[in-house]
Short mmCIF file of C-alpha atoms in Angstrom, two decimals:
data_model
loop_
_atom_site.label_atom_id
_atom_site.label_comp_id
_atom_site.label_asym_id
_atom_site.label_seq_id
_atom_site.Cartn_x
_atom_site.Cartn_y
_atom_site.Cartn_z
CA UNK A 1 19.06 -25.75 3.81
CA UNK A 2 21.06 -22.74 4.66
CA UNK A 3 21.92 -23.12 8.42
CA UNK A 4 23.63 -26.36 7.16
CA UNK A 5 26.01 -24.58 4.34
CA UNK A 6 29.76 -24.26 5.41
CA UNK A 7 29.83 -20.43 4.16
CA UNK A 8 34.00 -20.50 3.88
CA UNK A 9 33.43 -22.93 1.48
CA UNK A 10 32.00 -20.38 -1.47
CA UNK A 11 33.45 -17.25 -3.00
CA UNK A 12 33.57 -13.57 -0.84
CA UNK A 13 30.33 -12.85 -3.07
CA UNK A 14 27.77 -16.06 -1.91
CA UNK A 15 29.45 -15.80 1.46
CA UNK A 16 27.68 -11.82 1.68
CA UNK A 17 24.54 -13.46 -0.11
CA UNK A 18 24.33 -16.40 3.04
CA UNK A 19 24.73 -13.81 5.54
CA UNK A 20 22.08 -11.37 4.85
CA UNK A 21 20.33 -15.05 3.76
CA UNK A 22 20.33 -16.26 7.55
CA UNK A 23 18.54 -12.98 8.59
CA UNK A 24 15.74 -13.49 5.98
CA UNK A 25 14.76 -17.43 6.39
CA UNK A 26 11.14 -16.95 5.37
CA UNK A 27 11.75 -14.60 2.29
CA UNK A 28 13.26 -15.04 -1.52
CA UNK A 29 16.34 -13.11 -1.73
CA UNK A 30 16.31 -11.06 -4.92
CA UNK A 31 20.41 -10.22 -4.68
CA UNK A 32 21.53 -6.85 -7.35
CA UNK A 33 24.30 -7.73 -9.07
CA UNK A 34 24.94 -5.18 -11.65
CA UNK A 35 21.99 -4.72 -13.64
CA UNK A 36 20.01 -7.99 -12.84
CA UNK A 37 18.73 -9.68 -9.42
CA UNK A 38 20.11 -12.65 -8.63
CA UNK A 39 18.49 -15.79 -6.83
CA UNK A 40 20.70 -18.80 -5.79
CA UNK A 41 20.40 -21.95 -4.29
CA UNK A 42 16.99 -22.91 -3.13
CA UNK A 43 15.18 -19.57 -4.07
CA UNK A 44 16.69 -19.94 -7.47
CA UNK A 45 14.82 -22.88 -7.68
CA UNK A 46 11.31 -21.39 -6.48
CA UNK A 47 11.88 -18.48 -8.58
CA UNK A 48 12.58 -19.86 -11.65
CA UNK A 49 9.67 -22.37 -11.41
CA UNK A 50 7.16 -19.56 -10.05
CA UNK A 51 8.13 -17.17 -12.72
CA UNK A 52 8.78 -19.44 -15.29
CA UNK A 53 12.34 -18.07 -16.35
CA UNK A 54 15.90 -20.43 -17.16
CA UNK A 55 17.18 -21.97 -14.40
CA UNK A 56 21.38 -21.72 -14.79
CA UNK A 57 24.09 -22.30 -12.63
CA UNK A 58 26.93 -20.12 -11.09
CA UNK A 59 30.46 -21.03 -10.21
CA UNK A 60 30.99 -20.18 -6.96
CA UNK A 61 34.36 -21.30 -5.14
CA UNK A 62 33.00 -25.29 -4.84
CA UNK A 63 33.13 -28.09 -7.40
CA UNK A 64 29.61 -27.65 -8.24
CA UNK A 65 27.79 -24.92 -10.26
CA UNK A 66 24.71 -23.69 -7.58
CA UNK A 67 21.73 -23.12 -8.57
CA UNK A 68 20.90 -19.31 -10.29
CA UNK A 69 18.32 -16.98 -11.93
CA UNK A 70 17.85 -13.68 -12.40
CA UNK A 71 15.72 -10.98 -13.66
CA UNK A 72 16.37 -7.56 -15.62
CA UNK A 73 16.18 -4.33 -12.36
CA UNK A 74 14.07 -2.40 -14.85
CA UNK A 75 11.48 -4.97 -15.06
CA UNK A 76 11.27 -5.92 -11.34
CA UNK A 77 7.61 -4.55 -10.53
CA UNK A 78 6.26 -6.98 -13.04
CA UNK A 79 7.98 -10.10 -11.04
CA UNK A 80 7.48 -8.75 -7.57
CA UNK A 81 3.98 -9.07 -8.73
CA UNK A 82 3.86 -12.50 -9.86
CA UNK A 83 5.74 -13.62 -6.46
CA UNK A 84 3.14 -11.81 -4.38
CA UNK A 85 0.29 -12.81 -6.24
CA UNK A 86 1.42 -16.25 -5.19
CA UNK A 87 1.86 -15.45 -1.51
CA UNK A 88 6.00 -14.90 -1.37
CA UNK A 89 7.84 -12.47 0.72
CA UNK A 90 10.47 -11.08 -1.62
CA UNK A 91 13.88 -9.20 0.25
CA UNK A 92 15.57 -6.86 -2.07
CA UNK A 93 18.93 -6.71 -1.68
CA UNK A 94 20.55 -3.07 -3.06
CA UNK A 95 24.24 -2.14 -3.43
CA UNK A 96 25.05 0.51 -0.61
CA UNK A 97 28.04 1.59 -2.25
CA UNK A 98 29.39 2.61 -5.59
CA UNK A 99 31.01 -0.43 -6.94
CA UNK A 100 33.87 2.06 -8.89
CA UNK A 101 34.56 3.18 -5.22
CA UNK A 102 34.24 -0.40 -3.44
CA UNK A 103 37.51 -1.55 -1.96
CA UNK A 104 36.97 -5.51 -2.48
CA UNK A 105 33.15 -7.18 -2.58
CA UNK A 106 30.13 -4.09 -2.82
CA UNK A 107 28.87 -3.79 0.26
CA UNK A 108 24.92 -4.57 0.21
CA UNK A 109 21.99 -4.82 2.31
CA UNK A 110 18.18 -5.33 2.11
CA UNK A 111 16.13 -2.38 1.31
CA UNK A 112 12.76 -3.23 1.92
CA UNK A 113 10.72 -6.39 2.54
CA UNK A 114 8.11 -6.67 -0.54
CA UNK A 115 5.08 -9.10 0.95
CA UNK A 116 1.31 -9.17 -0.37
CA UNK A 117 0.16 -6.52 2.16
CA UNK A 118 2.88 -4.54 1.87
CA UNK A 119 3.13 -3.78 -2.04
CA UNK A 120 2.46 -0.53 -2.98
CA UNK A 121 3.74 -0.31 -6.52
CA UNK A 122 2.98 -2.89 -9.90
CA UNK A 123 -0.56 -4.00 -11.66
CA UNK A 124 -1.73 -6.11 -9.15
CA UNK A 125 -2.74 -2.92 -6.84
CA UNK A 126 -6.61 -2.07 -8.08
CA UNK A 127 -7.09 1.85 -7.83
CA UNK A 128 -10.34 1.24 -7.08
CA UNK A 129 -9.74 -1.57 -3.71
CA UNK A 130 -7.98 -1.27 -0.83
CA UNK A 131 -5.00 -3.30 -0.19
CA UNK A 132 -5.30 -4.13 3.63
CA UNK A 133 -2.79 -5.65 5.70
CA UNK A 134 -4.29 -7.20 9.31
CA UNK A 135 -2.87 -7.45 12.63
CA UNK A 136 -4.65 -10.13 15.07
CA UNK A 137 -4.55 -11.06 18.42
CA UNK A 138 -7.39 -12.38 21.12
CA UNK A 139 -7.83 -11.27 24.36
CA UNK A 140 -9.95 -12.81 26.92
CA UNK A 141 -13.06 -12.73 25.80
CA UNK A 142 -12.50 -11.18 22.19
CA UNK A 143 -10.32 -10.89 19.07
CA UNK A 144 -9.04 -7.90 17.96
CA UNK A 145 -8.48 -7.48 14.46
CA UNK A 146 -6.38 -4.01 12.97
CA UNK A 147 -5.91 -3.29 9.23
CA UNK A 148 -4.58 -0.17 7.43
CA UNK A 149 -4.10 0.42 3.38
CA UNK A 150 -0.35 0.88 3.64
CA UNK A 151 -0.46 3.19 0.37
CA UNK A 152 -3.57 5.64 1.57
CA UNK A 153 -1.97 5.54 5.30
CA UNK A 154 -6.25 4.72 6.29
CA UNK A 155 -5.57 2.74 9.89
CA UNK A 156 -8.69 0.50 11.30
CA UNK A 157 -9.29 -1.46 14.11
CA UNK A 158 -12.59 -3.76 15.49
CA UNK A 159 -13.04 -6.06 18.77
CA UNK A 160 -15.42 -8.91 18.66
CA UNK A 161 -16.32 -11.74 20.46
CA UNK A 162 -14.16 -14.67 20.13
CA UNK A 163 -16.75 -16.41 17.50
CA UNK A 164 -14.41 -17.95 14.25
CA UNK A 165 -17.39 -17.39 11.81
CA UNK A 166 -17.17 -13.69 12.58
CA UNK A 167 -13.51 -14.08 12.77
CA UNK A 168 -13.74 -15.35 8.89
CA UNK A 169 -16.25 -13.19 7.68
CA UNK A 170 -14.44 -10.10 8.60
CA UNK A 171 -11.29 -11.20 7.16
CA UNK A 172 -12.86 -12.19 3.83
CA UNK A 173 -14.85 -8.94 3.60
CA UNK A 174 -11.65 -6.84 3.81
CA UNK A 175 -9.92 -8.88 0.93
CA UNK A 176 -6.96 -9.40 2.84
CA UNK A 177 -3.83 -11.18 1.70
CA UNK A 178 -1.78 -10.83 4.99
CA UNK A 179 -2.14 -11.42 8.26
CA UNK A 180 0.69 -10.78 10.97
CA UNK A 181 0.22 -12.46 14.19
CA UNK A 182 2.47 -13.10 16.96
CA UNK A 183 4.00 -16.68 17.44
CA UNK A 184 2.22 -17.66 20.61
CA UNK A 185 -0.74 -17.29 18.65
CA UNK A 186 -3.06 -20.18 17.89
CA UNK A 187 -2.17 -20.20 14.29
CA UNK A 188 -3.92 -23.80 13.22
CA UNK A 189 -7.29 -21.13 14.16
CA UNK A 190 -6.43 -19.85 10.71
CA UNK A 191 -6.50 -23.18 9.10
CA UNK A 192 -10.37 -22.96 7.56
CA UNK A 193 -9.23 -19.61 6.51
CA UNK A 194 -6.68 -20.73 4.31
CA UNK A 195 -8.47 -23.19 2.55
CA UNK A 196 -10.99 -20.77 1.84
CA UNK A 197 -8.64 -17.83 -0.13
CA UNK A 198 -4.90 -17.73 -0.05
CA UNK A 199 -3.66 -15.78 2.88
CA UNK A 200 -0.01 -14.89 3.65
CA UNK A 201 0.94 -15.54 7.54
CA UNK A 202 3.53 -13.32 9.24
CA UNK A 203 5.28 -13.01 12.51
CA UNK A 204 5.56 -10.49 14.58
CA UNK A 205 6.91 -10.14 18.21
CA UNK A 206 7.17 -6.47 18.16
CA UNK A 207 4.44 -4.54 20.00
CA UNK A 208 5.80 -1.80 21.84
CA UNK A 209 4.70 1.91 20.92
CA UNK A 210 6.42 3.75 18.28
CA UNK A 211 6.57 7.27 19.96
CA UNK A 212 6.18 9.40 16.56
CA UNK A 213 3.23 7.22 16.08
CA UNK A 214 1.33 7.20 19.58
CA UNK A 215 -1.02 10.07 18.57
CA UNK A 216 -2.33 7.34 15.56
CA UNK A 217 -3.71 5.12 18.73
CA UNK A 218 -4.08 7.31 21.39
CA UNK A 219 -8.34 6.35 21.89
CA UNK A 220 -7.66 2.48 22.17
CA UNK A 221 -7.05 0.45 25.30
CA UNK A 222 -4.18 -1.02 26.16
CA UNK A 223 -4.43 -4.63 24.47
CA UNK A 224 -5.40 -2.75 21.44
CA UNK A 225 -2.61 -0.32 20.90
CA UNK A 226 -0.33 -3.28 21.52
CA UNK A 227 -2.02 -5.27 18.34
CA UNK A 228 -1.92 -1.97 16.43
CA UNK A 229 1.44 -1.54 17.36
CA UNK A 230 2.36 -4.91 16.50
CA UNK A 231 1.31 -4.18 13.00
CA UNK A 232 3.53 -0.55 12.41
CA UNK A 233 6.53 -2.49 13.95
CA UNK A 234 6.20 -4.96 10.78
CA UNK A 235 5.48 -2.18 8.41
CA UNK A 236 8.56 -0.08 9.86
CA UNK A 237 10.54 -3.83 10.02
CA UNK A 238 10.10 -4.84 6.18
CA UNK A 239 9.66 -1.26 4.97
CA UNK A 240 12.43 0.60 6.71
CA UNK A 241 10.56 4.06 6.45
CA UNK A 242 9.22 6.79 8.40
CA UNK A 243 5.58 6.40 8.41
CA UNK A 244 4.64 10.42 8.04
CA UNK A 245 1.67 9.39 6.14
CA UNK A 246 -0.39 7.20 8.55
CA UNK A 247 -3.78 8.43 9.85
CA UNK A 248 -5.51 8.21 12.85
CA UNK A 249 -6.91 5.14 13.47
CA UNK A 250 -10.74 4.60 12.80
CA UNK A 251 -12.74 2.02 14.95
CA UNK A 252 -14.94 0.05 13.42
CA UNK A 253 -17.82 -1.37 15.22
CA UNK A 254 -19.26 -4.58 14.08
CA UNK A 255 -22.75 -3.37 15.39
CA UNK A 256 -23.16 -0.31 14.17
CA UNK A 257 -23.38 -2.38 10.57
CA UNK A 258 -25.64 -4.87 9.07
CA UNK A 259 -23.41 -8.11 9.36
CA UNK A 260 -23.36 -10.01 6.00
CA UNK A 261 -22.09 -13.41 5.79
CA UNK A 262 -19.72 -15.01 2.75
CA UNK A 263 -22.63 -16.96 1.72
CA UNK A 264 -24.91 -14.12 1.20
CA UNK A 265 -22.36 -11.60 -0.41
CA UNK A 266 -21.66 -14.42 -2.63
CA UNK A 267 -25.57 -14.89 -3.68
CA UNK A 268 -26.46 -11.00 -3.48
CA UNK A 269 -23.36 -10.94 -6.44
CA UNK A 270 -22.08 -7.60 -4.46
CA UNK A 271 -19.09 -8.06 -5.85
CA UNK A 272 -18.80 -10.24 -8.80
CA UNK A 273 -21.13 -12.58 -9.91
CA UNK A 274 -21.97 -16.00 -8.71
CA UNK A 275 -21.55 -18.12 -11.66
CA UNK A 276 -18.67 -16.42 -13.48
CA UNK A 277 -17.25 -14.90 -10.50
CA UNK A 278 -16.73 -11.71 -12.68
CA UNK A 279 -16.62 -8.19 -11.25
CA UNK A 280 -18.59 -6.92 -14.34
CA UNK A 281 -22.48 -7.09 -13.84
CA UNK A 282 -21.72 -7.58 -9.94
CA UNK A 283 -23.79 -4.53 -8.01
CA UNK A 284 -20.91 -2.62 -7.40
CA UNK A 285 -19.68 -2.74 -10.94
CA UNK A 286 -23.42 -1.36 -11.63
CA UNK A 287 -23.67 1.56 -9.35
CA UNK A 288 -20.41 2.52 -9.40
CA UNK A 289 -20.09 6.11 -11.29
CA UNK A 290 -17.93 7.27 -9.00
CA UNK A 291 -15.41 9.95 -10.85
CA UNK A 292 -12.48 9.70 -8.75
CA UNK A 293 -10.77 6.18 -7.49
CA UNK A 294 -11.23 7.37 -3.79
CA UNK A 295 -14.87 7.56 -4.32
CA UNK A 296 -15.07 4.33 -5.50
CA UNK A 297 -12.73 2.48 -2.83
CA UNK A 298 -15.38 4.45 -0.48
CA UNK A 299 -18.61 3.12 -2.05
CA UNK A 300 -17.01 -0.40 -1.66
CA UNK A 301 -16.74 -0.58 2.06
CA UNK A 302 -19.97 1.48 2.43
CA UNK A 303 -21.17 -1.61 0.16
CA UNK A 304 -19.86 -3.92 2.15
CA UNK A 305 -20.79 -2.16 5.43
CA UNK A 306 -24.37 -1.40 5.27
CA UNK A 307 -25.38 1.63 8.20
CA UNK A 308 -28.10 0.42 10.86
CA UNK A 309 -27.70 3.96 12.38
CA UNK A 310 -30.96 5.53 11.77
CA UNK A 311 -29.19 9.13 12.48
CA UNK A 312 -26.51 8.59 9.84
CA UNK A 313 -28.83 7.05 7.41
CA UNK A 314 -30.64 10.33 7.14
CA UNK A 315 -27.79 12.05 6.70
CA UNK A 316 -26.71 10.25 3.92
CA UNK A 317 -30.38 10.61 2.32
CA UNK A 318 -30.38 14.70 3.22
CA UNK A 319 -26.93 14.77 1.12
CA UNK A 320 -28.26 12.82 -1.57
CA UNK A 321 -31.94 14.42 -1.46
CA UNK A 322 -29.95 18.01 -1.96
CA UNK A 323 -28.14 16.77 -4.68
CA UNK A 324 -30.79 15.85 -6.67
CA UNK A 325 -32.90 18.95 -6.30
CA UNK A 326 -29.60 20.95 -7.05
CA UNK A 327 -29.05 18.58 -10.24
CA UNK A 328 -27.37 21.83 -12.19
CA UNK A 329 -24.54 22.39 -9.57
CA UNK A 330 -24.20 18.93 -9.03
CA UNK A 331 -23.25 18.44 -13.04
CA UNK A 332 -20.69 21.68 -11.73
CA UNK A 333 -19.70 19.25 -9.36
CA UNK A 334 -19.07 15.91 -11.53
CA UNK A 335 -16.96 18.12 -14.16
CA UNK A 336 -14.61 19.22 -11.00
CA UNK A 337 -14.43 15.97 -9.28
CA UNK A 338 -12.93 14.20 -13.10
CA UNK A 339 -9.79 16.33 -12.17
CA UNK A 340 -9.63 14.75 -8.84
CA UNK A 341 -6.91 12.41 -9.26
CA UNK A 342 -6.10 9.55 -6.23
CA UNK A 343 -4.79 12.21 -3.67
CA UNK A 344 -4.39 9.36 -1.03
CA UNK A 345 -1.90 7.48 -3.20
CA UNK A 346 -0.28 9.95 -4.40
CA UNK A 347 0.36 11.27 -1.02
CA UNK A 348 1.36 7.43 0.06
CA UNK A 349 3.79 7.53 -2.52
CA UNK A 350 5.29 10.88 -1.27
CA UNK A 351 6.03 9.06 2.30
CA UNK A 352 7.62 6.45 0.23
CA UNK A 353 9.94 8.21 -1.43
CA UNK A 354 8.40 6.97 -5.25
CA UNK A 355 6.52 10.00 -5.95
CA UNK A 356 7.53 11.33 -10.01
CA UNK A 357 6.70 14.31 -11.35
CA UNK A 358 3.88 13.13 -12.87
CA UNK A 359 2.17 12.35 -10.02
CA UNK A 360 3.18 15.84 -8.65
CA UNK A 361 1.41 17.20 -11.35
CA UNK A 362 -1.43 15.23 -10.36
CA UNK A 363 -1.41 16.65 -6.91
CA UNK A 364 -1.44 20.50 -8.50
CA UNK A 365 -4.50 19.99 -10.57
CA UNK A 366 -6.28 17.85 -7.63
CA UNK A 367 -5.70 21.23 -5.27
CA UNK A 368 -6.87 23.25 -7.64
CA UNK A 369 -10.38 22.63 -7.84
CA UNK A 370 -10.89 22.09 -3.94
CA UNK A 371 -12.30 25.83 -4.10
CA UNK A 372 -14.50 25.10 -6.98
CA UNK A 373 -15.81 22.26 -4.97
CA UNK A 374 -16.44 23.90 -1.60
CA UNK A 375 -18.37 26.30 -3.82
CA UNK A 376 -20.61 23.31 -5.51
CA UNK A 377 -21.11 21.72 -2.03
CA UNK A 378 -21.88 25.56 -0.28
CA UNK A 379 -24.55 26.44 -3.40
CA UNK A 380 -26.12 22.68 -2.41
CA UNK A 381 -26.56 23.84 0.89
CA UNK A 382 -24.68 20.38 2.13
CA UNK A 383 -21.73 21.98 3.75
CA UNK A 384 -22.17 21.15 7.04
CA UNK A 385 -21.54 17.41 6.62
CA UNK A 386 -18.32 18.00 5.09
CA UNK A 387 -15.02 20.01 6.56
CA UNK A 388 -13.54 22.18 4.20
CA UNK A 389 -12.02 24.57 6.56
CA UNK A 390 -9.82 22.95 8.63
CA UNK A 391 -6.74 22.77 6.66
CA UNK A 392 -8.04 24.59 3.44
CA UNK A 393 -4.91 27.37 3.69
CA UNK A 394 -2.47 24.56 3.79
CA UNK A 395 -4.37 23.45 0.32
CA UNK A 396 -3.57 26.40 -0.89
CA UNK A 397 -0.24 26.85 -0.30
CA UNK A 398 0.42 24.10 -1.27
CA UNK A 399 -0.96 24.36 -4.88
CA UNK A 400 0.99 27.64 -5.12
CA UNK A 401 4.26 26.11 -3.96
CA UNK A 402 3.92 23.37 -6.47
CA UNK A 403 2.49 25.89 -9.24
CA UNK A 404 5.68 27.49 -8.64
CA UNK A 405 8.19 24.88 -8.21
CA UNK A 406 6.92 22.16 -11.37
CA UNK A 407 7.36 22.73 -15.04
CA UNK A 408 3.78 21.55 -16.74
CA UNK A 409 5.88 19.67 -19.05
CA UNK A 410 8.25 17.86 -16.31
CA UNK A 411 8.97 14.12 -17.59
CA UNK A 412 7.55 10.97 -15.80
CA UNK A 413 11.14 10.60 -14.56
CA UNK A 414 13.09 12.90 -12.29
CA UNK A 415 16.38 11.64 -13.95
CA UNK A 416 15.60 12.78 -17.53
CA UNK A 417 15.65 16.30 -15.64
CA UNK A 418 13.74 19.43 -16.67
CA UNK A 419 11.03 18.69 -13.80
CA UNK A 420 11.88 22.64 -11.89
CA UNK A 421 11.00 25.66 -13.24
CA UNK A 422 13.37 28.04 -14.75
CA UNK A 423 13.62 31.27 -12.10
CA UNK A 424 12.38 29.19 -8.84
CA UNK A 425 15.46 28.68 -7.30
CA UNK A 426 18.74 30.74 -8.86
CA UNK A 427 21.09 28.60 -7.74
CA UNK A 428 19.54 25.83 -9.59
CA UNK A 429 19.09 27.88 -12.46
CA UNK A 430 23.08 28.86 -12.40
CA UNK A 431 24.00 25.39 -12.24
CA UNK A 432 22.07 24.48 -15.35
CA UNK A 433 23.50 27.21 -16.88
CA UNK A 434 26.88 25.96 -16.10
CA UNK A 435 26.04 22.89 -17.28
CA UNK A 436 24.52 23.68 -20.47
CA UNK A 437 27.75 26.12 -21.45
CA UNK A 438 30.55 24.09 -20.23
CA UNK A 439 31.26 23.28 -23.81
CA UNK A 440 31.26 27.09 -25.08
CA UNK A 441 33.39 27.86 -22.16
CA UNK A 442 35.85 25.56 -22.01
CA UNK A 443 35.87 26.34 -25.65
#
């Protein structure tokens, strides 16, 4: 519809909305004008069917009104939601410039690319799931599937022979809503797939190495740091951030776990339960007691991935064996883990730039019990499964800086102010000052 649209024809401001349109074909345009988003044309029309809102028209330079909607910038989250619930890639396009400053049209551009693997802010995230976006490509003799929780920064990756009922079963286990692939890719492969659950296909043709990034990949072959390349490119493409977050990536081998088909996760009611397909009364919603949502996002996949390794089995039962014969320090231990709060989140939403005080807050009483735990885990006698040394100064300091730095009573909004503490930083404290007298002195 777009390539076909004489652009000279409408006004300076649809004329800027078709341009960035043409570099976003597969993606609704959410367009800021003022204090709404705007859709026209044919994504007015999606929109205002998928989210149920009026359907108006704008005059733009032509004889006929186009087609418009739009929705209120403080309530965005909730429609990004609904859109990516539904499978749609959403562009949002910001105002780069202050429009009191703007000589002519605002200048805009897109921000960031909102997609179903991709969100990391609204309802539809569960604290207690991981939202994993996949990267696949086939070699040879095997497909190679990568996956990483944008949010937490956890990276994956597994190889396995070119079989499609392994192919599916891996993908459903993971929950995933996206899947980038490159276009040479057999793509109808994915058909049976996406009758099955509704999955989001993306494009990719970007695989070289990101060189702040190489450490992440640096104990994969060559065909696999080019699929797990592939998959950062997109991030860093629809994104447009720094990933300082992202953790080494974790391989995953399909044999080292009991393999558990669709049909029998369905009938074992792991998840939720066969007739009602309700997460309540599944056996994860049973043994779940899990104090912290990390714990439980970890109980999940070891749920889903049951160990066949003799060696780590017994681990797991020594940890658990200690535990119970240490039941007074492990109460100690449930009473400091309720102040955990979700560290890998919050320290998602640090790379991205969201982080509030709130959550800063968060992070200060999380740090502040990691002694108090080391302690529970060192009277258990358990602490050699578990590092607590490696970076436990850093844990430290970093509680003190923020101890320092963040008023208890900071607001869930940087803007509403009052977030540093009076006598951190004296020029800060001057310019309040200044601010808070200009009345008497002007006076």
């Amino acid at each position: 519809m777009y390539e076909n649209i004489d652009k000279n024809l409408y006004s300076p401001m649809i004329r800027q909305y078709l341009e960035i349109k043409d570099n976003y074909p597969d993606t609704l345009l959410f367009y800021r004008v003022g204090d709404f988003y705007e859709m026209f044309f044919n994504d007015a029309l999606v929109a205002s069917k998928e989210l149920e809102i009026v359907l108006t028209g704008k005059d733009a330079g032509v004889k006929e009104r186009i087609p418009m909607c739009g929705v209120p910038h403080h309530a965005v989250n909730a429609y990004l939601d609904a859109l990516s619930e539904k499978g749609y890639k959403v562009a949002i396009v910001e105002q780069t410039e202050d429009p009191k400053l703007a000589k002519g049209l605002v200048t805009r551009d897109v921000i960031k690319i909102v997609t179903p693997g991709t969100i990391t802010d609204g309802d539809n995230l569960n604290s207690k799931e991981n939202n994993y976006l996949c990267s696949l490509s086939m070699d040879k003799d095997r497909y190679i599937l990568s996956y990483c929780d944008l949010l937490t920064g956890e990276n994956y990756i597994s190889d396995f022979p070119l079989n499609d009922d392994i192919l599916f079963n891996e993908i459903l286990k993971l929950r995933t809503k996206e899947i980038v692939i490159e276009k040479n890719f057999p793509s109808e492969i994915l058909k049976p797939l996406e009758d099955v659950t509704p999955i989001t296909i993306s494009y990719e043709e970007n695989s070289n190495p990101i060189n702040y990034l190489s450490y992440l990949s640096k104990d994969l072959d060559k065909v696999e740091i080019k699929n797990f390349s592939r998959l950062l490119n997109y991030i860093i493409r629809t994104q447009k951030k720094t990933l300082v977050h992202m953790q080494k990536v974790e391989r995953i081998d399909i044999d080292g776990y009991l393999r558990i088909d669709l049909s029998s996760r369905k009938n074992l009611e792991l998840l939720e339960t066969l007739r009602f397909q309700n997460k309540k009364n599944s056996l994860l919603s049973i043994i779940d007691k899990c104090e912290t949502a990390m714990g439980s996002r970890y109980l999940r996949k070891s749920l889903m991935n049951p160990l066949i390794n003799k060696e780590k089995i017994e681990n797991r039962y020594d940890i658990i064996d200690a535990m119970r014969k240490n039941f007074l320090e492990l109460e100690d231990l449930r009473k400091n883990l309720e102040s955990v709060y979700d560290l890998e989140r919050i320290v998602g939403k640090v790379a991205y730039e969201s982080v509030n005080p709130k959550d800063l807050l968060q992070l200060k009483k999380s740090l502040s019990v990691i002694p108090k735990i080391k302690k529970n885990v060192i009277k258990m006698k358990i602490d050699s499964y578990f590092d607590f040394d490696s970076n436990f100064d850093k844990y430290q300091a970093l509680y003190e800086l923020l101890n320092k730095s963040i008023s208890e009573d900071a607001p869930f909004s940087a803007k509403d102010g009052g977030v540093i503490k009076e006598g951190f930083n004296s020029n800060l404290d001057e310019l309040k000052k200044i601010n808070g007298d200009s009345k008497d002195y002007l006076v």
